[in-house]
PDB file of C-alpha atoms and ligand atoms in Angstrom:
ATOM      1  CA  MET A   1     139.422   8.810  20.679  1.00 55.00           C
ATOM      2  CA  SER A   2     138.680   7.495  17.212  1.00 68.00           C
ATOM      3  CA  ALA A   3     135.163   7.639  15.772  1.00 79.00           C
ATOM      4  CA  THR A   4     133.172   4.433  15.974  1.00 92.00           C
ATOM      5  CA  THR A   5     130.726   3.134  13.364  1.00 94.00           C
ATOM      6  CA  PHE A   6     127.975   4.396  15.675  1.00 96.00           C
ATOM      7  CA  ASP A   7     129.458   7.914  15.670  1.00 96.00           C
ATOM      8  CA  ILE A   8     129.723   7.903  11.889  1.00 96.00           C
ATOM      9  CA  ASN A   9     126.155   6.622  11.480  1.00 97.00           C
ATOM     10  CA  ARG A  10     124.856   9.209  13.932  1.00 98.00           C
ATOM     11  CA  GLU A  11     126.517  12.074  12.028  1.00 98.00           C
ATOM     12  CA  ARG A  12     125.107  10.669   8.783  1.00 98.00           C
ATOM     13  CA  MET A  13     121.647  10.545  10.386  1.00 98.00           C
ATOM     14  CA  VAL A  14     121.884  14.274  11.148  1.00 98.00           C
ATOM     15  CA  GLU A  15     123.206  15.205   7.706  1.00 98.00           C
ATOM     16  CA  GLU A  16     120.854  13.007   5.669  1.00 98.00           C
ATOM     17  CA  GLN A  17     117.629  12.733   7.687  1.00 98.00           C
ATOM     18  CA  LEU A  18     117.380  15.884   9.793  1.00 98.00           C
ATOM     19  CA  ILE A  19     118.979  18.885   8.090  1.00 98.00           C
ATOM     20  CA  PRO A  20     117.415  18.287   4.628  1.00 98.00           C
ATOM     21  CA  ARG A  21     113.959  18.024   6.270  1.00 98.00           C
ATOM     22  CA  GLY A  22     114.237  21.370   7.995  1.00 97.00           C
ATOM     23  CA  ILE A  23     115.671  20.652  11.443  1.00 98.00           C
ATOM     24  CA  SER A  24     117.784  23.769  11.990  1.00 98.00           C
ATOM     25  CA  ASP A  25     117.697  24.584  15.719  1.00 98.00           C
ATOM     26  CA  PRO A  26     121.375  24.390  16.781  1.00 98.00           C
ATOM     27  CA  ALA A  27     120.622  22.930  20.246  1.00 98.00           C
ATOM     28  CA  THR A  28     118.383  20.206  18.799  1.00 98.00           C
ATOM     29  CA  LEU A  29     120.979  19.279  16.183  1.00 98.00           C
ATOM     30  CA  ALA A  30     123.737  19.217  18.825  1.00 98.00           C
ATOM     31  CA  ALA A  31     121.639  16.901  21.023  1.00 98.00           C
ATOM     32  CA  MET A  32     120.883  14.566  18.109  1.00 98.00           C
ATOM     33  CA  ARG A  33     124.629  14.494  17.318  1.00 98.00           C
ATOM     34  CA  LYS A  34     125.500  13.678  20.924  1.00 98.00           C
ATOM     35  CA  VAL A  35     122.937  11.264  22.393  1.00 98.00           C
ATOM     36  CA  PRO A  36     123.938   7.645  21.608  1.00 98.00           C
ATOM     37  CA  ARG A  37     120.644   6.306  20.191  1.00 98.00           C
ATOM     38  CA  HIS A  38     122.098   2.789  19.895  1.00 97.00           C
ATOM     39  CA  GLU A  39     122.356   2.598  23.712  1.00 97.00           C
ATOM     40  CA  PHE A  40     118.550   2.841  23.971  1.00 97.00           C
ATOM     41  CA  VAL A  41     117.733  -0.202  21.804  1.00 96.00           C
ATOM     42  CA  ASP A  42     118.577  -3.877  22.242  1.00 94.00           C
ATOM     43  CA  ASP A  43     122.063  -4.895  21.157  1.00 92.00           C
ATOM     44  CA  ALA A  44     120.580  -6.963  18.336  1.00 91.00           C
ATOM     45  CA  MET A  45     119.014  -3.796  16.933  1.00 92.00           C
ATOM     46  CA  GLY A  46     122.135  -1.650  17.277  1.00 90.00           C
ATOM     47  CA  ALA A  47     123.039  -1.771  13.589  1.00 91.00           C
ATOM     48  CA  LYS A  48     119.621  -0.291  12.729  1.00 96.00           C
ATOM     49  CA  ALA A  49     119.650   2.338  15.468  1.00 97.00           C
ATOM     50  CA  TYR A  50     120.448   5.262  13.165  1.00 98.00           C
ATOM     51  CA  GLY A  51     118.117   4.228  10.334  1.00 98.00           C
ATOM     52  CA  ASP A  52     115.277   6.449   9.091  1.00 98.00           C
ATOM     53  CA  HIS A  53     112.515   4.544  10.924  1.00 97.00           C
ATOM     54  CA  PRO A  54     111.026   3.702  14.332  1.00 96.00           C
ATOM     55  CA  LEU A  55     112.255   0.559  16.132  1.00 97.00           C
ATOM     56  CA  PRO A  56     110.615  -1.886  18.560  1.00 96.00           C
ATOM     57  CA  ILE A  57     111.638  -1.474  22.204  1.00 95.00           C
ATOM     58  CA  GLY A  58     109.622  -4.302  23.791  1.00 94.00           C
ATOM     59  CA  ALA A  59     106.143  -4.445  25.394  1.00 94.00           C
ATOM     60  CA  GLY A  60     104.636  -3.634  21.960  1.00 94.00           C
ATOM     61  CA  GLN A  61     106.091  -0.100  22.021  1.00 96.00           C
ATOM     62  CA  THR A  62     108.454   1.752  19.685  1.00 96.00           C
ATOM     63  CA  ILE A  63     111.190   4.373  19.765  1.00 96.00           C
ATOM     64  CA  SER A  64     110.269   7.090  17.231  1.00 97.00           C
ATOM     65  CA  GLN A  65     112.080   7.739  13.953  1.00 97.00           C
ATOM     66  CA  PRO A  66     115.011  10.157  14.553  1.00 98.00           C
ATOM     67  CA  TYR A  67     113.374  12.897  12.430  1.00 98.00           C
ATOM     68  CA  ILE A  68     110.207  12.834  14.573  1.00 98.00           C
ATOM     69  CA  VAL A  69     112.252  13.050  17.807  1.00 98.00           C
ATOM     70  CA  ALA A  70     114.136  16.053  16.404  1.00 98.00           C
ATOM     71  CA  LEU A  71     110.978  17.701  15.020  1.00 98.00           C
ATOM     72  CA  MET A  72     109.147  17.430  18.350  1.00 98.00           C
ATOM     73  CA  THR A  73     112.179  18.691  20.286  1.00 98.00           C
ATOM     74  CA  GLN A  74     112.677  21.654  17.960  1.00 98.00           C
ATOM     75  CA  ALA A  75     108.955  22.533  18.073  1.00 98.00           C
ATOM     76  CA  LEU A  76     109.156  23.167  21.824  1.00 98.00           C
ATOM     77  CA  GLY A  77     111.381  26.201  21.100  1.00 98.00           C
ATOM     78  CA  LEU A  78     113.532  25.712  24.208  1.00 98.00           C
ATOM     79  CA  THR A  79     116.446  27.923  25.246  1.00 97.00           C
ATOM     80  CA  GLY A  80     118.155  25.678  27.804  1.00 97.00           C
ATOM     81  CA  LYS A  81     116.787  26.451  31.250  1.00 97.00           C
ATOM     82  CA  GLU A  82     113.227  25.123  31.011  1.00 98.00           C
ATOM     83  CA  LYS A  83     111.323  22.479  32.899  1.00 98.00           C
ATOM     84  CA  VAL A  84     109.881  19.931  30.455  1.00 99.00           C
ATOM     85  CA  LEU A  85     107.378  17.101  30.969  1.00 99.00           C
ATOM     86  CA  GLU A  86     107.461  14.061  28.699  1.00 99.00           C
ATOM     87  CA  ILE A  87     104.621  11.525  28.595  1.00 98.00           C
ATOM     88  CA  GLY A  88     105.753   8.059  27.432  1.00 98.00           C
ATOM     89  CA  THR A  89     109.365   7.432  28.504  1.00 98.00           C
ATOM     90  CA  GLY A  90     109.597   4.210  26.469  1.00 98.00           C
ATOM     91  CA  SER A  91     113.269   3.577  25.718  1.00 98.00           C
ATOM     92  CA  GLY A  92     114.286   6.875  27.324  1.00 98.00           C
ATOM     93  CA  TYR A  93     115.819   8.223  24.104  1.00 98.00           C
ATOM     94  CA  GLN A  94     113.522  11.240  23.683  1.00 98.00           C
ATOM     95  CA  ALA A  95     113.991  12.145  27.352  1.00 98.00           C
ATOM     96  CA  ALA A  96     117.770  11.983  26.894  1.00 98.00           C
ATOM     97  CA  VAL A  97     117.580  14.295  23.865  1.00 98.00           C
ATOM     98  CA  LEU A  98     115.391  16.715  25.857  1.00 98.00           C
ATOM     99  CA  SER A  99     117.830  16.606  28.778  1.00 98.00           C
ATOM    100  CA  GLN A 100     120.438  18.243  26.517  1.00 98.00           C
ATOM    101  CA  VAL A 101     118.262  21.173  25.476  1.00 98.00           C
ATOM    102  CA  CYS A 102     116.479  22.183  28.706  1.00 98.00           C
ATOM    103  CA  GLY A 103     117.121  22.403  32.455  1.00 98.00           C
ATOM    104  CA  LYS A 104     115.182  19.458  33.824  1.00 98.00           C
ATOM    105  CA  VAL A 105     113.099  16.652  32.316  1.00 99.00           C
ATOM    106  CA  TYR A 106     110.171  14.999  34.094  1.00 99.00           C
ATOM    107  CA  THR A 107     109.102  11.839  32.307  1.00 99.00           C
ATOM    108  CA  ILE A 108     106.171   9.495  32.980  1.00 98.00           C
ATOM    109  CA  GLU A 109     105.765   5.920  31.707  1.00 98.00           C
ATOM    110  CA  ARG A 110     102.877   3.532  32.367  1.00 98.00           C
ATOM    111  CA  ILE A 111     104.780   0.262  31.738  1.00 98.00           C
ATOM    112  CA  ASP A 112     107.047  -0.666  34.626  1.00 98.00           C
ATOM    113  CA  SER A 113     109.518  -2.869  32.690  1.00 97.00           C
ATOM    114  CA  LEU A 114     110.232  -0.074  30.197  1.00 98.00           C
ATOM    115  CA  LEU A 115     110.869   2.516  32.902  1.00 98.00           C
ATOM    116  CA  VAL A 116     113.176   0.169  34.820  1.00 98.00           C
ATOM    117  CA  ARG A 117     115.270  -0.290  31.690  1.00 98.00           C
ATOM    118  CA  ALA A 118     115.276   3.408  30.775  1.00 98.00           C
ATOM    119  CA  ARG A 119     116.378   4.379  34.290  1.00 98.00           C
ATOM    120  CA  LYS A 120     119.371   2.047  34.079  1.00 98.00           C
ATOM    121  CA  ILE A 121     120.425   3.724  30.847  1.00 98.00           C
ATOM    122  CA  PHE A 122     119.997   7.230  32.349  1.00 98.00           C
ATOM    123  CA  ASP A 123     122.244   6.185  35.255  1.00 98.00           C
ATOM    124  CA  ARG A 124     124.851   4.514  33.081  1.00 98.00           C
ATOM    125  CA  LEU A 125     125.110   7.502  30.726  1.00 98.00           C
ATOM    126  CA  HIS A 126     124.889  10.075  33.568  1.00 98.00           C
ATOM    127  CA  TYR A 127     121.686  11.847  32.549  1.00 98.00           C
ATOM    128  CA  HIS A 128     121.153  13.253  36.023  1.00 97.00           C
ATOM    129  CA  ASN A 129     118.596  15.925  35.096  1.00 98.00           C
ATOM    130  CA  ILE A 130     115.899  13.364  34.182  1.00 98.00           C
ATOM    131  CA  ILE A 131     113.312  12.535  36.852  1.00 98.00           C
ATOM    132  CA  SER A 132     110.874   9.730  36.138  1.00 98.00           C
ATOM    133  CA  ARG A 133     107.837   7.985  37.555  1.00 98.00           C
ATOM    134  CA  ILE A 134     105.332   5.264  36.785  1.00 98.00           C
ATOM    135  CA  ASP A 135     101.838   6.651  36.304  1.00 98.00           C
ATOM    136  CA  ASP A 136      99.147   7.550  33.816  1.00 98.00           C
ATOM    137  CA  GLY A 137     100.752  10.543  32.132  1.00 98.00           C
ATOM    138  CA  THR A 138      97.441  11.846  30.765  1.00 98.00           C
ATOM    139  CA  ILE A 139      96.781  13.317  34.211  1.00 98.00           C
ATOM    140  CA  GLY A 140     100.161  15.043  34.151  1.00 98.00           C
ATOM    141  CA  TRP A 141     102.429  15.661  37.151  1.00 98.00           C
ATOM    142  CA  ALA A 142     100.527  18.271  39.188  1.00 98.00           C
ATOM    143  CA  ALA A 143     103.074  18.499  42.012  1.00 98.00           C
ATOM    144  CA  GLU A 144     105.772  19.709  39.602  1.00 98.00           C
ATOM    145  CA  ALA A 145     103.598  21.917  37.370  1.00 98.00           C
ATOM    146  CA  PRO A 146     103.732  24.291  35.576  1.00 98.00           C
ATOM    147  CA  PHE A 147     105.948  23.027  32.741  1.00 99.00           C
ATOM    148  CA  ASP A 148     107.490  25.307  30.108  1.00 98.00           C
ATOM    149  CA  GLY A 149     107.232  22.452  27.621  1.00 99.00           C
ATOM    150  CA  ILE A 150     105.214  19.224  27.430  1.00 99.00           C
ATOM    151  CA  LEU A 151     105.976  16.509  24.917  1.00 98.00           C
ATOM    152  CA  VAL A 152     103.604  13.556  24.506  1.00 98.00           C
ATOM    153  CA  THR A 153     105.101  10.598  22.642  1.00 98.00           C
ATOM    154  CA  ALA A 154     101.960   8.472  22.259  1.00 98.00           C
ATOM    155  CA  GLY A 155      98.831   9.324  20.295  1.00 98.00           C
ATOM    156  CA  GLY A 156      95.477  10.043  21.919  1.00 98.00           C
ATOM    157  CA  PRO A 157      91.949  10.951  20.765  1.00 98.00           C
ATOM    158  CA  GLU A 158      92.190  14.464  22.233  1.00 98.00           C
ATOM    159  CA  ILE A 159      94.495  16.840  24.072  1.00 98.00           C
ATOM    160  CA  PRO A 160      94.306  15.846  27.768  1.00 98.00           C
ATOM    161  CA  GLU A 161      92.876  18.806  29.701  1.00 98.00           C
ATOM    162  CA  PRO A 162      95.174  18.351  32.746  1.00 98.00           C
ATOM    163  CA  LEU A 163      98.186  18.819  30.453  1.00 98.00           C
ATOM    164  CA  VAL A 164      96.823  22.112  29.123  1.00 98.00           C
ATOM    165  CA  GLU A 165      96.272  23.225  32.717  1.00 98.00           C
ATOM    166  CA  GLN A 166      99.821  22.226  33.713  1.00 98.00           C
ATOM    167  CA  LEU A 167     101.409  24.085  30.798  1.00 98.00           C
ATOM    168  CA  ALA A 168     103.143  27.339  31.796  1.00 98.00           C
ATOM    169  CA  ASP A 169     102.254  30.674  30.183  1.00 98.00           C
ATOM    170  CA  PRO A 170     104.123  31.096  27.919  1.00 98.00           C
ATOM    171  CA  GLY A 171     104.514  27.402  27.168  1.00 98.00           C
ATOM    172  CA  ARG A 172     104.368  24.888  24.349  1.00 98.00           C
ATOM    173  CA  MET A 173     103.105  21.320  24.114  1.00 99.00           C
ATOM    174  CA  VAL A 174     103.633  18.890  21.230  1.00 98.00           C
ATOM    175  CA  ILE A 175     101.211  15.964  20.997  1.00 98.00           C
ATOM    176  CA  PRO A 176      99.952  13.508  18.372  1.00 98.00           C
ATOM    177  CA  VAL A 177      96.134  13.636  18.253  1.00 98.00           C
ATOM    178  CA  GLY A 178      93.751  11.609  16.099  1.00 98.00           C
ATOM    179  CA  GLY A 179      92.763   8.010  15.400  1.00 97.00           C
ATOM    180  CA  GLN A 180      94.598   4.867  16.421  1.00 96.00           C
ATOM    181  CA  ASP A 181      96.280   4.528  12.982  1.00 94.00           C
ATOM    182  CA  VAL A 182      97.304   8.062  12.066  1.00 96.00           C
ATOM    183  CA  GLN A 183      97.424  11.298  13.980  1.00 98.00           C
ATOM    184  CA  GLU A 184      98.189  14.967  13.489  1.00 98.00           C
ATOM    185  CA  LEU A 185     101.196  16.206  15.404  1.00 98.00           C
ATOM    186  CA  GLN A 186      99.795  19.287  17.110  1.00 98.00           C
ATOM    187  CA  LEU A 187     101.660  22.241  18.565  1.00 98.00           C
ATOM    188  CA  VAL A 188      99.679  23.725  21.453  1.00 98.00           C
ATOM    189  CA  GLU A 189     100.831  27.158  22.512  1.00 98.00           C
ATOM    190  CA  LYS A 190      99.773  28.999  25.646  1.00 98.00           C
ATOM    191  CA  LEU A 191     100.436  32.730  25.511  1.00 98.00           C
ATOM    192  CA  ASP A 192      98.901  35.597  27.502  1.00 98.00           C
ATOM    193  CA  GLY A 193      96.107  33.348  28.718  1.00 96.00           C
ATOM    194  CA  ASP A 194      95.161  32.130  25.226  1.00 98.00           C
ATOM    195  CA  VAL A 195      95.666  28.597  23.925  1.00 98.00           C
ATOM    196  CA  SER A 196      96.220  28.058  20.189  1.00 98.00           C
ATOM    197  CA  VAL A 197      96.633  24.761  18.323  1.00 98.00           C
ATOM    198  CA  ARG A 198      98.156  24.070  14.924  1.00 98.00           C
ATOM    199  CA  THR A 199      99.163  20.935  13.047  1.00 98.00           C
ATOM    200  CA  ILE A 200     102.830  20.563  12.141  1.00 97.00           C
ATOM    201  CA  GLU A 201     103.038  17.027  10.662  1.00 96.00           C
ATOM    202  CA  HIS A 202     101.138  13.805  10.088  1.00 97.00           C
ATOM    203  CA  VAL A 203     102.440  10.963  12.237  1.00 97.00           C
ATOM    204  CA  ARG A 204     101.867   7.416  13.428  1.00 96.00           C
ATOM    205  CA  PHE A 205     102.330   6.776  17.142  1.00 97.00           C
ATOM    206  CA  VAL A 206     101.425   3.956  19.532  1.00 97.00           C
ATOM    207  CA  ASN A 207      98.345   4.521  21.687  1.00 98.00           C
ATOM    208  CA  LEU A 208      98.231   6.938  24.583  1.00 98.00           C
ATOM    209  CA  ILE A 209      96.396   4.797  27.134  1.00 98.00           C
ATOM    210  CA  GLY A 210      94.827   6.354  30.198  1.00 98.00           C
ATOM    211  CA  ASN A 211      92.187   8.471  31.840  1.00 98.00           C
ATOM    212  CA  HIS A 212      92.348  11.148  29.109  1.00 98.00           C
ATOM    213  CA  GLY A 213      93.508   8.775  26.355  1.00 98.00           C
ATOM    214  CA  TRP A 214      92.394   5.438  24.835  1.00 98.00           C
ATOM    215  CA  SER A 215      91.077   2.739  27.148  1.00 97.00           C
ATOM    216  CA  SER A 216      93.474   0.133  25.686  1.00 94.00           C
TER     217      SER A 216
HETATM  218  N1  SAH B   1     109.559   8.601  24.012  1.00 79.96           N
HETATM  219  C1  SAH B   1     109.741   7.190  23.794  1.00 79.96           C
HETATM  220  C2  SAH B   1     108.677   6.652  22.854  1.00 79.96           C
HETATM  221  C3  SAH B   1     108.015   5.477  23.438  1.00 79.96           C
HETATM  222  S1  SAH B   1     106.533   4.914  22.654  1.00 79.96           S
HETATM  223  C4  SAH B   1     111.144   6.875  23.319  1.00 79.96           C
HETATM  224  O1  SAH B   1     111.933   7.803  23.072  1.00 79.96           O
HETATM  225  O2  SAH B   1     111.498   5.694  23.220  1.00 79.96           O
HETATM  226  C5  SAH B   1     105.307   5.614  23.695  1.00 79.96           C
HETATM  227  C6  SAH B   1     105.330   5.225  25.133  1.00 79.96           C
HETATM  228  O3  SAH B   1     104.201   5.836  25.755  1.00 79.96           O
HETATM  229  C7  SAH B   1     105.195   3.725  25.405  1.00 79.96           C
HETATM  230  O4  SAH B   1     106.289   3.301  26.163  1.00 79.96           O
HETATM  231  C8  SAH B   1     103.884   3.612  26.186  1.00 79.96           C
HETATM  232  O5  SAH B   1     103.905   2.614  27.190  1.00 79.96           O
HETATM  233  C9  SAH B   1     103.778   4.994  26.811  1.00 79.96           C
HETATM  234  N2  SAH B   1     102.433   5.409  27.214  1.00 79.96           N
HETATM  235  C10 SAH B   1     101.247   5.224  26.603  1.00 79.96           C
HETATM  236  N3  SAH B   1     100.248   5.784  27.308  1.00 79.96           N
HETATM  237  C11 SAH B   1     100.823   6.351  28.412  1.00 79.96           C
HETATM  238  C12 SAH B   1     100.317   7.086  29.531  1.00 79.96           C
HETATM  239  N4  SAH B   1      99.013   7.384  29.677  1.00 79.96           N
HETATM  240  N5  SAH B   1     101.190   7.501  30.464  1.00 79.96           N
HETATM  241  C13 SAH B   1     102.518   7.237  30.356  1.00 79.96           C
HETATM  242  N6  SAH B   1     103.047   6.544  29.325  1.00 79.96           N
HETATM  243  C14 SAH B   1     102.212   6.114  28.352  1.00 79.96           C
END
């Protein structure tokens, strides 16, 4: 099969946007090389799918810049068998990337129309290890806890306590925390009963709306 423009652009994305910025985890790079990002945005946006920026996905939401998706994935430190919870399915792209680097992905979205569209893409592209539901993700998914990794793709004022509780030990969570304009991307690590937090990047995410997030 010959390489398409999308394949060429995707390889260029990895070589120009990810590797020079320090993405080095082989599984993360392989997933970014494989998952067809253009399938997760509207056809009209396809030509921009591999650009170095976020893109609108409808309902006022965005799919993150490729580098941020890779950075968050790499930060979870996965080895392939883990159970991972994502909050904020959006387009489904981040969940698809996660599905390549862990055992099973549980993803929660609060906007019905976005989840309906993401599920169709998961089916069409055969991502069978992604399980999804409509809910307020700030309360987590207690019935499936604990999770070896939790990735929150919307920014809130604080780390939701239920997510810390539902994190396995050892386990890692990556979450943007701060104001509504800019946030710190925080890596929360649970190890031997202790929870530590450190900042790994400054980011700009849409609002995490819910019980343990913003009210709107
Ligand atoms: N991971 C997505 C990024 C989507 S943007 C992707 O790869 O495309 C963030 C998403 O978080 C939006 O779709 C928004 O509706 C959703 N969101 C915000 N607050 C939420 C909450 N409390 N629970 C679940 N989803 C939430």
